[in-house]
Coordinates of N, CA and C in Angstrom, one line a residue:
Chain A
G248 N -4.2 31.6 -2.3 CA -3.8 30.0 -1.8 C -3.7 29.2 -2.6
N249 N -3.0 27.9 -2.3 CA -2.7 26.7 -2.7 C -4.2 25.7 -2.6
S250 N -5.2 25.6 -3.6 CA -6.3 25.0 -3.4 C -6.7 24.2 -4.5
V251 N -7.7 23.4 -4.1 CA -8.3 22.5 -5.3 C -9.7 22.4 -5.0
T252 N -10.5 22.3 -5.9 CA -12.0 22.3 -5.9 C -12.5 21.3 -6.7
Q253 N -13.4 20.4 -6.2 CA -13.6 18.8 -6.9 C -15.3 19.0 -6.6
M254 N -15.7 18.1 -7.7 CA -17.3 18.4 -8.0 C -17.8 17.5 -6.7
E255 N -18.8 17.7 -6.1 CA -19.8 17.6 -5.1 C -20.1 16.0 -5.1
G256 N -20.2 15.3 -4.6 CA -21.1 14.0 -4.8 C -22.4 14.1 -4.3
P257 N -22.9 12.7 -3.9 CA -22.2 11.7 -4.2 C -22.7 11.3 -5.8
V258 N -22.1 10.4 -6.2 CA -21.9 10.1 -7.7 C -22.6 8.9 -7.5
T259 N -23.6 8.3 -8.2 CA -24.1 6.9 -8.7 C -24.1 6.6 -10.0
L260 N -23.4 5.6 -10.1 CA -23.5 5.0 -11.4 C -23.6 3.7 -11.9
S261 N -24.0 3.1 -12.7 CA -24.3 1.7 -13.3 C -23.0 0.9 -13.7
E262 N -22.8 -0.3 -13.4 CA -21.6 -0.7 -14.2 C -21.4 -0.7 -15.5
E263 N -20.0 -0.3 -16.0 CA -19.9 -0.3 -16.9 C -20.0 1.1 -17.6
A264 N -20.5 2.2 -16.9 CA -20.7 3.3 -17.2 C -19.3 4.1 -17.3
F265 N -19.3 5.5 -17.6 CA -18.3 6.0 -18.0 C -18.3 7.4 -16.8
L266 N -17.1 7.3 -16.4 CA -16.8 8.2 -15.3 C -16.3 9.5 -15.4
T267 N -16.4 10.5 -14.8 CA -15.7 12.1 -15.0 C -16.0 12.2 -13.3
I268 N -14.8 12.7 -12.8 CA -15.0 13.5 -11.7 C -14.0 14.9 -11.8
N269 N -14.6 16.1 -11.7 CA -13.9 17.3 -12.1 C -12.9 17.8 -10.8
C270 N -12.1 18.4 -11.5 CA -11.0 18.7 -10.1 C -10.2 20.0 -11.0
T271 N -10.3 21.3 -10.1 CA -9.4 22.4 -10.8 C -8.5 22.9 -9.5
Y272 N -7.7 23.3 -9.8 CA -6.7 23.9 -8.8 C -6.2 25.1 -8.9
T273 N -5.9 26.0 -7.9 CA -5.3 27.2 -8.1 C -3.8 27.4 -8.7
A274 N -3.7 28.4 -9.8 CA -2.6 28.4 -10.3 C -1.4 29.1 -9.9
T275 N -0.9 28.7 -8.8 CA 0.4 29.3 -8.3 C 1.5 28.3 -8.6
G276 N 2.1 28.8 -9.6 CA 3.0 27.9 -10.1 C 2.8 26.4 -11.0
Y277 N 3.7 25.3 -10.9 CA 3.1 24.2 -11.6 C 3.0 23.3 -10.7
P278 N 2.3 23.1 -9.8 CA 2.3 22.2 -8.6 C 2.2 20.7 -9.2
S279 N 2.6 19.6 -8.4 CA 2.3 18.1 -9.0 C 0.8 18.1 -8.6
L280 N 0.0 17.1 -9.1 CA -1.4 17.0 -8.7 C -1.7 15.6 -8.6
F281 N -2.4 15.1 -7.7 CA -2.9 13.8 -7.1 C -4.2 13.3 -7.3
W282 N -4.6 12.1 -7.6 CA -5.9 11.7 -6.8 C -5.5 10.8 -6.1
Y283 N -6.4 10.5 -5.0 CA -6.3 9.7 -4.0 C -7.7 8.9 -4.0
V284 N -7.4 7.7 -3.6 CA -9.0 7.0 -3.4 C -9.0 6.5 -2.2
Q285 N -10.2 6.4 -1.6 CA -10.2 5.8 0.1 C -11.5 4.8 -0.1
Y286 N -11.0 3.7 0.1 CA -12.1 2.5 0.0 C -12.6 2.4 1.3
P287 N -13.9 2.0 1.5 CA -14.7 1.9 2.8 C -13.8 1.4 4.1
G288 N -13.8 2.0 5.0 CA -13.0 1.8 6.2 C -11.6 1.6 6.0
E289 N -10.9 2.3 5.0 CA -9.3 2.4 4.9 C -8.9 3.4 4.9
G290 N -7.7 3.8 4.8 CA -7.0 5.1 4.8 C -6.9 5.5 3.1
L291 N -6.1 6.6 2.6 CA -6.3 7.2 1.5 C -5.0 6.2 0.6
Q292 N -5.1 5.8 -0.7 CA -3.8 5.4 -1.4 C -4.2 6.2 -2.6
L293 N -2.9 6.5 -2.9 CA -2.3 7.3 -4.3 C -2.9 6.3 -5.4
L294 N -3.7 7.1 -6.0 CA -4.1 6.6 -7.3 C -3.1 6.9 -8.5
L295 N -3.0 8.1 -8.7 CA -2.6 8.5 -9.8 C -1.7 9.8 -9.4
K296 N -0.8 10.4 -10.3 CA -0.4 11.7 -10.4 C 0.2 12.2 -11.4
A297 N 0.4 13.4 -11.6 CA 1.0 14.1 -12.6 C 1.8 15.4 -12.0
T298 N 3.1 15.1 -12.9 CA 4.1 16.2 -12.0 C 4.3 17.4 -13.1
K299 N 4.0 17.4 -14.2 CA 4.0 18.8 -14.8 C 2.9 18.9 -16.2
A300 N 2.8 20.1 -16.7 CA 1.5 20.5 -17.3 C 1.7 19.3 -18.8
D301 N 0.5 18.8 -19.2 CA 0.2 17.6 -20.3 C 0.6 16.4 -20.0
D302 N 1.1 16.2 -18.7 CA 1.5 14.8 -18.2 C 0.0 14.2 -18.0
K303 N -0.1 13.0 -18.5 CA -1.0 12.1 -18.4 C -1.0 10.9 -17.0
G304 N -1.5 11.1 -15.9 CA -1.2 10.0 -14.7 C -2.2 8.8 -15.3
S305 N -2.2 7.4 -15.1 CA -3.0 6.5 -15.3 C -2.8 5.4 -14.0
N306 N -3.7 4.8 -13.7 CA -3.6 3.4 -13.1 C -4.8 2.9 -12.9
K307 N -4.9 1.7 -12.9 CA -6.2 0.8 -12.5 C -7.3 1.1 -13.7
G308 N -7.1 1.4 -14.8 CA -8.0 1.8 -15.7 C -8.1 3.6 -15.7
F309 N -7.8 4.2 -14.5 CA -8.4 5.6 -14.4 C -7.4 6.3 -15.2
E310 N -7.5 7.6 -15.5 CA -6.8 8.6 -16.1 C -6.9 9.9 -15.7
A311 N -6.2 10.9 -15.8 CA -6.4 12.3 -15.3 C -4.9 12.9 -16.1
T312 N -5.0 14.0 -16.8 CA -4.2 14.8 -17.7 C -4.1 16.5 -17.1
Y313 N -3.0 16.6 -17.0 CA -2.6 17.8 -16.3 C -3.0 18.8 -17.5
R314 N -4.0 19.6 -17.2 CA -4.4 21.1 -17.9 C -3.9 22.3 -17.7
K315 N -2.7 22.7 -18.2 CA -2.3 23.9 -17.5 C -3.5 25.2 -18.0
E316 N -4.0 25.2 -19.3 CA -4.8 26.0 -19.6 C -6.1 26.3 -19.4
T317 N -6.5 25.3 -18.4 CA -7.9 25.1 -17.8 C -7.7 25.0 -16.3
T318 N -6.5 25.0 -16.0 CA -6.0 24.5 -14.5 C -6.9 23.4 -14.0
S319 N -6.9 22.1 -14.7 CA -7.9 20.9 -14.5 C -6.8 19.9 -14.5
F320 N -7.5 18.8 -13.4 CA -7.1 17.4 -13.5 C -8.1 16.7 -13.3
H321 N -9.1 16.5 -14.4 CA -10.3 15.7 -14.2 C -10.1 14.1 -14.3
L322 N -10.5 13.4 -13.5 CA -10.5 12.1 -13.0 C -11.5 11.3 -14.0
E323 N -10.9 10.4 -15.0 CA -11.7 9.5 -15.9 C -11.7 8.2 -15.8
K324 N -12.6 7.2 -16.1 CA -12.6 5.9 -16.4 C -13.8 5.6 -17.4
G325 N -13.4 4.8 -18.4 CA -14.1 4.4 -19.7 C -15.3 3.5 -19.0
S326 N -15.1 2.5 -17.9 CA -16.2 1.7 -17.7 C -15.9 1.1 -15.9
V327 N -16.7 1.7 -15.4 CA -16.3 1.8 -14.0 C -17.1 0.3 -13.6
Q328 N -16.3 -0.4 -12.5 CA -16.9 -1.3 -11.8 C -17.2 -1.4 -10.3
V329 N -18.2 -2.2 -9.9 CA -18.7 -2.2 -8.5 C -17.3 -2.1 -7.6
S330 N -16.1 -2.7 -7.9 CA -15.3 -2.4 -6.8 C -14.5 -0.8 -6.6
D331 N -15.0 -0.1 -7.9 CA -14.4 1.0 -7.8 C -15.3 2.0 -6.8
S332 N -16.5 1.7 -6.1 CA -16.8 2.5 -5.3 C -16.1 2.8 -4.2
A333 N -16.0 4.0 -3.9 CA -15.1 4.6 -2.9 C -15.1 6.0 -2.9
V334 N -14.5 6.7 -2.3 CA -14.4 8.5 -2.1 C -12.9 8.7 -2.8
Y335 N -12.9 9.6 -3.7 CA -11.9 9.9 -4.3 C -11.7 11.6 -4.1
F336 N -10.2 11.8 -3.7 CA -9.7 13.0 -3.4 C -8.7 13.4 -4.4
C337 N -9.1 14.7 -5.2 CA -8.0 15.6 -5.8 C -7.0 16.1 -4.9
A338 N -5.9 16.3 -5.1 CA -4.8 17.2 -4.1 C -3.8 17.6 -4.6
R339 N -3.3 18.6 -4.3 CA -2.0 19.5 -4.5 C -1.1 19.8 -3.5
P340 N 0.1 20.1 -3.5 CA 0.9 20.4 -2.3 C 0.3 21.7 -2.0
G341 N 0.9 22.1 -0.6 CA 0.0 23.1 -0.2 C 1.0 24.0 0.2
A342 N 0.7 25.1 1.0 CA 1.9 26.1 1.4 C 2.8 25.4 1.9
G343 N 4.3 26.1 1.4 CA 5.3 25.7 2.0 C 5.8 24.4 1.4
S344 N 5.1 23.4 0.4 CA 5.3 22.4 0.0 C 5.2 21.4 0.5
Y345 N 5.2 21.4 1.9 CA 5.4 20.0 2.6 C 4.3 19.4 3.0
Q346 N 3.3 19.8 2.7 CA 1.9 19.1 3.2 C 1.1 19.0 1.8
L347 N -0.2 18.3 1.7 CA -0.9 18.1 0.7 C -2.2 19.2 1.2
T348 N -2.6 19.6 0.0 CA -4.3 20.3 0.1 C -5.2 19.8 -0.5
F349 N -6.2 18.8 0.2 CA -7.0 18.2 -0.3 C -8.6 18.9 -0.8
G350 N -9.1 18.4 -1.9 CA -10.7 18.8 -1.9 C -11.4 18.1 -1.3
K351 N -12.7 18.1 -1.1 CA -13.7 17.7 -0.2 C -14.0 16.2 -0.6
G352 N -13.5 15.6 -1.2 CA -13.8 14.3 -1.7 C -15.1 14.1 -2.4
T353 N -15.1 13.4 -3.3 CA -16.4 12.7 -4.0 C -16.8 11.1 -3.7
K354 N -17.8 11.3 -3.7 CA -18.3 9.6 -3.2 C -18.9 8.9 -4.4
L355 N -18.1 7.8 -4.8 CA -18.6 7.1 -6.1 C -19.3 5.8 -5.6
S356 N -20.7 5.9 -6.0 CA -21.3 4.3 -5.9 C -21.4 3.6 -7.3
V357 N -21.1 2.4 -7.4 CA -21.2 2.0 -8.4 C -22.2 0.6 -8.5
I358 N -23.3 0.3 -9.2 CA -24.4 -0.7 -9.0 C -24.2 -1.1 -9.7
P359 N -24.7 -2.7 -9.5 CA -24.5 -3.8 -10.8 C -25.7 -3.7 -11.8
Chain B
N140 N 6.6 -5.3 4.3 CA 6.5 -3.6 3.8 C 5.3 -3.2 4.7
A141 N 5.6 -2.6 6.0 CA 4.6 -2.2 7.0 C 4.1 -1.0 6.4
G142 N 5.1 0.0 5.9 CA 4.7 1.1 5.2 C 4.2 2.3 6.4
V143 N 3.1 2.9 6.8 CA 2.9 3.6 8.0 C 1.7 2.9 9.0
T144 N 2.2 2.7 10.0 CA 1.4 2.1 11.0 C 0.8 3.0 11.9
Q145 N -0.6 3.1 12.5 CA -1.4 3.7 13.2 C -2.0 2.8 14.2
T146 N -1.9 3.4 15.4 CA -2.8 2.5 16.5 C -3.1 3.5 17.5
P147 N -4.2 3.4 18.1 CA -4.9 2.2 17.8 C -5.9 2.5 16.7
K148 N -6.6 1.6 16.1 CA -7.6 1.6 15.1 C -8.9 2.5 15.4
F149 N -9.4 2.2 16.9 CA -10.4 2.8 17.2 C -10.0 3.1 18.5
Q150 N -10.8 4.3 19.0 CA -10.8 4.6 20.5 C -11.9 5.5 20.7
V151 N -12.7 5.3 22.2 CA -13.5 6.2 22.9 C -13.0 7.0 24.1
L152 N -13.0 8.1 24.0 CA -12.5 8.8 25.0 C -13.7 9.7 25.9
K153 N -13.6 9.8 27.2 CA -14.2 10.8 27.7 C -13.7 12.4 27.8
T154 N -15.0 13.3 27.6 CA -14.3 14.5 27.8 C -13.5 15.0 28.6
G155 N -12.2 15.5 28.4 CA -11.2 16.0 29.2 C -10.1 14.7 29.6
Q156 N -10.1 13.7 28.9 CA -9.3 13.0 28.8 C -8.1 12.9 27.7
S157 N -6.8 12.3 28.1 CA -6.1 12.6 27.1 C -5.5 11.4 26.9
M158 N -4.8 11.1 25.6 CA -4.5 10.1 24.9 C -3.3 10.6 24.0
T159 N -2.6 9.7 23.3 CA -1.5 9.6 22.3 C -1.9 8.6 21.1
L160 N -1.8 9.3 19.8 CA -2.2 8.3 18.9 C -0.9 8.2 18.5
Q161 N -0.6 7.1 18.3 CA 1.1 6.3 17.7 C 1.1 6.3 16.5
C162 N 1.9 6.8 15.6 CA 2.4 6.9 14.0 C 3.5 6.5 14.0
A163 N 3.9 5.5 13.0 CA 5.3 4.9 12.9 C 5.6 4.5 11.4
Q164 N 6.8 4.8 10.8 CA 6.7 4.7 9.4 C 8.3 4.0 9.1
D165 N 8.3 2.7 8.3 CA 9.5 2.3 8.2 C 10.2 2.4 7.0
M166 N 10.0 3.5 6.4 CA 10.5 3.8 4.8 C 11.6 4.8 4.7
N167 N 12.0 5.2 5.9 CA 12.9 6.3 6.2 C 12.5 7.7 5.6
H168 N 11.4 8.2 5.8 CA 10.5 9.2 5.0 C 11.2 10.3 6.1
E169 N 11.5 11.5 5.5 CA 11.7 12.6 6.4 C 10.5 13.5 6.9
Y170 N 9.7 13.6 5.9 CA 8.0 14.3 6.3 C 7.2 13.5 6.6
M171 N 6.7 13.8 7.7 CA 5.3 13.1 8.5 C 4.6 14.3 8.7
S172 N 3.1 13.6 8.3 CA 1.9 14.7 8.6 C 0.7 14.2 9.6
W173 N -0.1 15.0 10.0 CA -1.2 14.0 10.8 C -2.1 15.0 10.2
Y174 N -3.4 14.3 9.9 CA -4.8 14.9 9.3 C -5.9 14.3 9.9
R175 N -6.9 15.1 9.9 CA -8.3 14.8 10.4 C -9.1 14.8 9.3
Q176 N -10.1 13.8 9.4 CA -11.0 13.7 8.1 C -12.5 13.8 9.1
D177 N -13.1 15.0 8.6 CA -14.4 14.9 9.0 C -15.5 15.1 7.9
P178 N -16.7 14.7 8.1 CA -17.7 14.6 7.0 C -17.9 16.0 6.2
G179 N -17.8 16.0 5.1 CA -17.9 17.4 4.4 C -16.8 18.3 4.4
M180 N -15.8 18.2 5.1 CA -14.6 18.9 5.3 C -13.3 18.5 4.8
G181 N -13.3 17.1 4.1 CA -12.3 16.6 3.4 C -11.4 16.4 4.7
L182 N -10.1 16.6 4.4 CA -8.7 16.5 5.2 C -8.2 17.8 5.6
R183 N -8.0 17.8 6.8 CA -7.7 18.9 7.1 C -6.0 18.9 7.9
L184 N -5.0 19.8 7.9 CA -3.7 19.2 8.4 C -3.7 20.0 9.6
I185 N -3.5 19.0 10.6 CA -3.2 19.3 12.0 C -2.0 19.7 12.5
H186 N -0.8 18.9 12.2 CA 0.7 19.2 12.6 C 1.4 18.3 11.4
Y187 N 2.6 19.0 11.1 CA 3.6 18.3 10.3 C 5.1 18.0 10.9
S188 N 5.8 17.6 10.2 CA 7.4 17.4 10.7 C 8.0 17.4 9.4
V189 N 9.4 18.0 9.2 CA 10.2 18.0 8.2 C 11.2 16.9 8.4
G190 N 11.4 16.6 9.7 CA 12.8 15.7 10.2 C 12.7 15.6 12.0
A191 N 13.2 14.8 12.0 CA 13.6 14.7 13.5 C 14.1 15.9 14.0
G192 N 13.1 16.2 15.3 CA 13.2 17.5 15.9 C 12.6 18.7 15.5
I193 N 11.7 18.6 14.0 CA 11.7 19.6 13.7 C 9.8 19.3 13.6
T194 N 9.2 20.4 14.1 CA 7.6 20.4 13.7 C 7.0 21.7 13.7
D195 N 5.8 21.9 13.0 CA 5.2 23.1 12.6 C 3.8 22.5 12.7
Q196 N 2.9 23.9 12.8 CA 1.6 23.5 12.7 C 0.9 23.7 11.4
G197 N -0.4 23.2 11.3 CA -1.1 22.9 10.2 C -2.4 24.0 10.5
E198 N -3.4 23.4 9.5 CA -4.5 24.3 9.9 C -5.2 24.3 10.7
V199 N -5.3 23.4 11.6 CA -6.0 22.9 12.6 C -5.5 22.4 13.7
P200 N -4.5 23.3 14.4 CA -3.5 22.3 15.4 C -4.3 22.6 16.9
N201 N -5.1 23.4 17.2 CA -5.3 23.9 18.7 C -6.0 22.4 19.1
G202 N -5.6 21.9 20.1 CA -5.9 21.0 20.9 C -5.0 19.8 20.9
Y203 N -4.0 20.2 19.9 CA -3.0 18.8 19.8 C -1.8 19.2 19.8
N204 N -0.9 18.3 20.4 CA 0.7 18.5 20.4 C 1.3 17.3 19.8
V205 N 2.4 17.6 18.9 CA 3.2 16.7 18.5 C 4.7 16.7 18.9
S206 N 5.4 15.7 18.5 CA 7.1 16.0 18.8 C 7.6 14.6 17.7
R207 N 8.7 15.1 17.5 CA 9.4 13.8 16.5 C 11.0 13.7 16.9
S208 N 11.0 13.2 17.8 CA 12.2 12.5 18.3 C 13.0 11.6 17.6
T209 N 12.4 10.7 16.5 CA 12.9 10.0 16.0 C 12.5 10.0 14.5
T210 N 13.2 9.5 13.1 CA 12.8 9.8 11.8 C 11.4 8.9 11.7
E211 N 11.4 7.8 12.5 CA 10.3 6.8 12.4 C 9.1 7.1 13.1
D212 N 9.2 8.0 14.2 CA 8.0 8.1 15.2 C 7.5 9.5 15.1
F213 N 5.9 9.7 15.0 CA 5.5 11.0 15.1 C 4.3 10.7 15.6
P214 N 4.2 10.5 17.1 CA 2.9 10.6 17.8 C 2.1 12.0 18.1
L215 N 0.9 11.7 18.1 CA 0.0 12.9 18.1 C -0.7 12.9 19.6
R216 N -0.7 13.7 20.4 CA -1.2 13.9 21.5 C -2.5 14.8 21.8
L217 N -3.4 14.1 22.3 CA -4.7 15.0 22.6 C -4.6 15.4 24.1
L218 N -4.7 16.9 24.4 CA -4.3 17.3 25.6 C -5.3 16.9 26.8
S219 N -6.3 17.6 26.4 CA -7.8 17.5 27.0 C -9.0 17.2 26.0
A220 N -9.6 16.0 25.8 CA -10.3 15.7 24.6 C -11.6 16.4 24.6
A221 N -12.1 16.8 23.7 CA -13.3 17.6 23.6 C -14.3 16.6 22.6
P222 N -15.6 16.8 22.7 CA -16.1 16.3 21.5 C -16.1 16.9 20.0
S223 N -15.7 17.8 19.9 CA -15.4 18.5 18.6 C -14.0 17.9 17.9
Q224 N -13.5 16.9 18.9 CA -12.1 16.0 18.2 C -12.7 14.7 17.8
T225 N -13.6 14.5 17.9 CA -14.4 13.5 17.4 C -14.2 13.2 15.8
S226 N -13.3 12.5 15.3 CA -12.8 12.5 13.8 C -12.0 11.3 13.4
V227 N -11.8 11.1 12.2 CA -10.9 9.9 11.8 C -9.5 10.5 11.7
Y228 N -8.4 10.2 12.3 CA -7.2 10.6 12.2 C -6.2 9.8 11.3
F229 N -5.4 10.1 10.4 CA -4.3 9.8 9.4 C -3.4 10.5 9.4
C230 N -2.1 9.5 9.6 CA -0.9 10.0 9.6 C -0.3 9.6 8.3
A231 N 0.6 10.5 7.8 CA 1.1 10.1 6.7 C 2.6 10.6 6.5
S232 N 3.4 10.0 5.5 CA 4.9 10.3 5.3 C 5.2 10.5 4.0
S233 N 6.1 10.8 3.7 CA 6.6 11.4 2.2 C 8.2 11.3 2.5
Y234 N 8.8 10.9 1.4 CA 10.4 11.1 1.5 C 10.7 12.4 0.8
G235 N 9.8 13.3 0.3 CA 10.3 14.4 -0.4 C 9.0 15.2 0.1
T236 N 9.0 16.4 -0.6 CA 7.9 17.7 -0.2 C 6.8 16.9 -0.6
G237 N 5.5 17.7 -0.6 CA 4.4 17.5 -1.2 C 4.5 16.9 -2.5
R238 N 5.6 17.6 -3.2 CA 5.3 17.3 -4.7 C 5.0 15.7 -5.1
Y239 N 5.9 14.8 -4.0 CA 6.0 13.5 -4.3 C 4.7 12.7 -4.0
G240 N 3.7 13.3 -3.3 CA 2.7 12.6 -2.5 C 3.0 12.2 -1.3
Y241 N 2.1 11.7 -0.4 CA 1.9 11.0 0.6 C 1.7 9.7 0.9
T242 N 2.4 8.9 1.7 CA 1.9 7.4 1.9 C 1.0 7.6 3.1
F243 N -0.4 7.0 3.3 CA -1.0 7.0 4.4 C -1.4 6.0 5.2
G244 N -1.5 6.0 6.4 CA -2.0 5.0 7.3 C -3.3 4.7 7.0
S245 N -3.9 3.4 7.8 CA -5.2 3.2 7.8 C -6.0 3.9 8.8
G246 N -5.4 4.7 9.7 CA -6.6 5.9 10.4 C -6.8 5.1 11.8
T247 N -7.2 6.2 12.7 CA -7.8 5.8 13.8 C -8.8 6.8 14.1
R248 N -10.0 5.9 14.3 CA -11.4 6.8 14.4 C -11.5 6.6 15.9
L249 N -11.7 8.0 16.3 CA -11.8 8.5 17.8 C -13.2 9.1 17.9
T250 N -13.6 8.4 18.8 CA -15.1 9.2 19.4 C -14.8 9.9 20.9
V251 N -15.1 11.0 21.1 CA -15.2 11.7 22.3 C -16.4 12.1 22.8
V252 N -16.8 11.1 24.0 CA -18.1 11.7 24.4 C -18.2 12.4 25.6

């Protein structure tokens, strides 16, 4: 099926630390891949996306590279801030392509 | 730029009551979906629509009805609320298939007692 698997949380980092949140996807075709972010009490916001192999999505200092060889789309940021504290979701189009299939989310807490 | 608007933001229901969660988008998007978010479960698709008059079931449709009479609106109806429907509900829309990603509303937090 069309699924994504992301690392379990929660993740707690100190400010300015390096962040990696792992995400792998099932390799049915070449789907678009997404990272969404959910700040406390809010809905999901699209953080970045990549539509084909070797594409790099980037936004707000976050990056993720579409790796066909390893079926991965890991989220990285070189120096996290307290304001990055949120839940991060990896996603891909689901069956029929009309909806998204999400990972279970990774909660990130950044402490000063 | 309203995007996707959901109402209400919070709701408490008694078991057996019915209600409608409203969702409206002003981006002329063809595709709309309803998800529920539960701790440890991520987001699960309830129902979706690919255009006015066309709806289909997602992963967890039982206990919910939808209709799509206009492009803008996609209400979700709870027929007889149960405690298992306590959740946060998100409506989302897209101008294309899932390939382009979705724009989400801010959610409705529903508690069924």
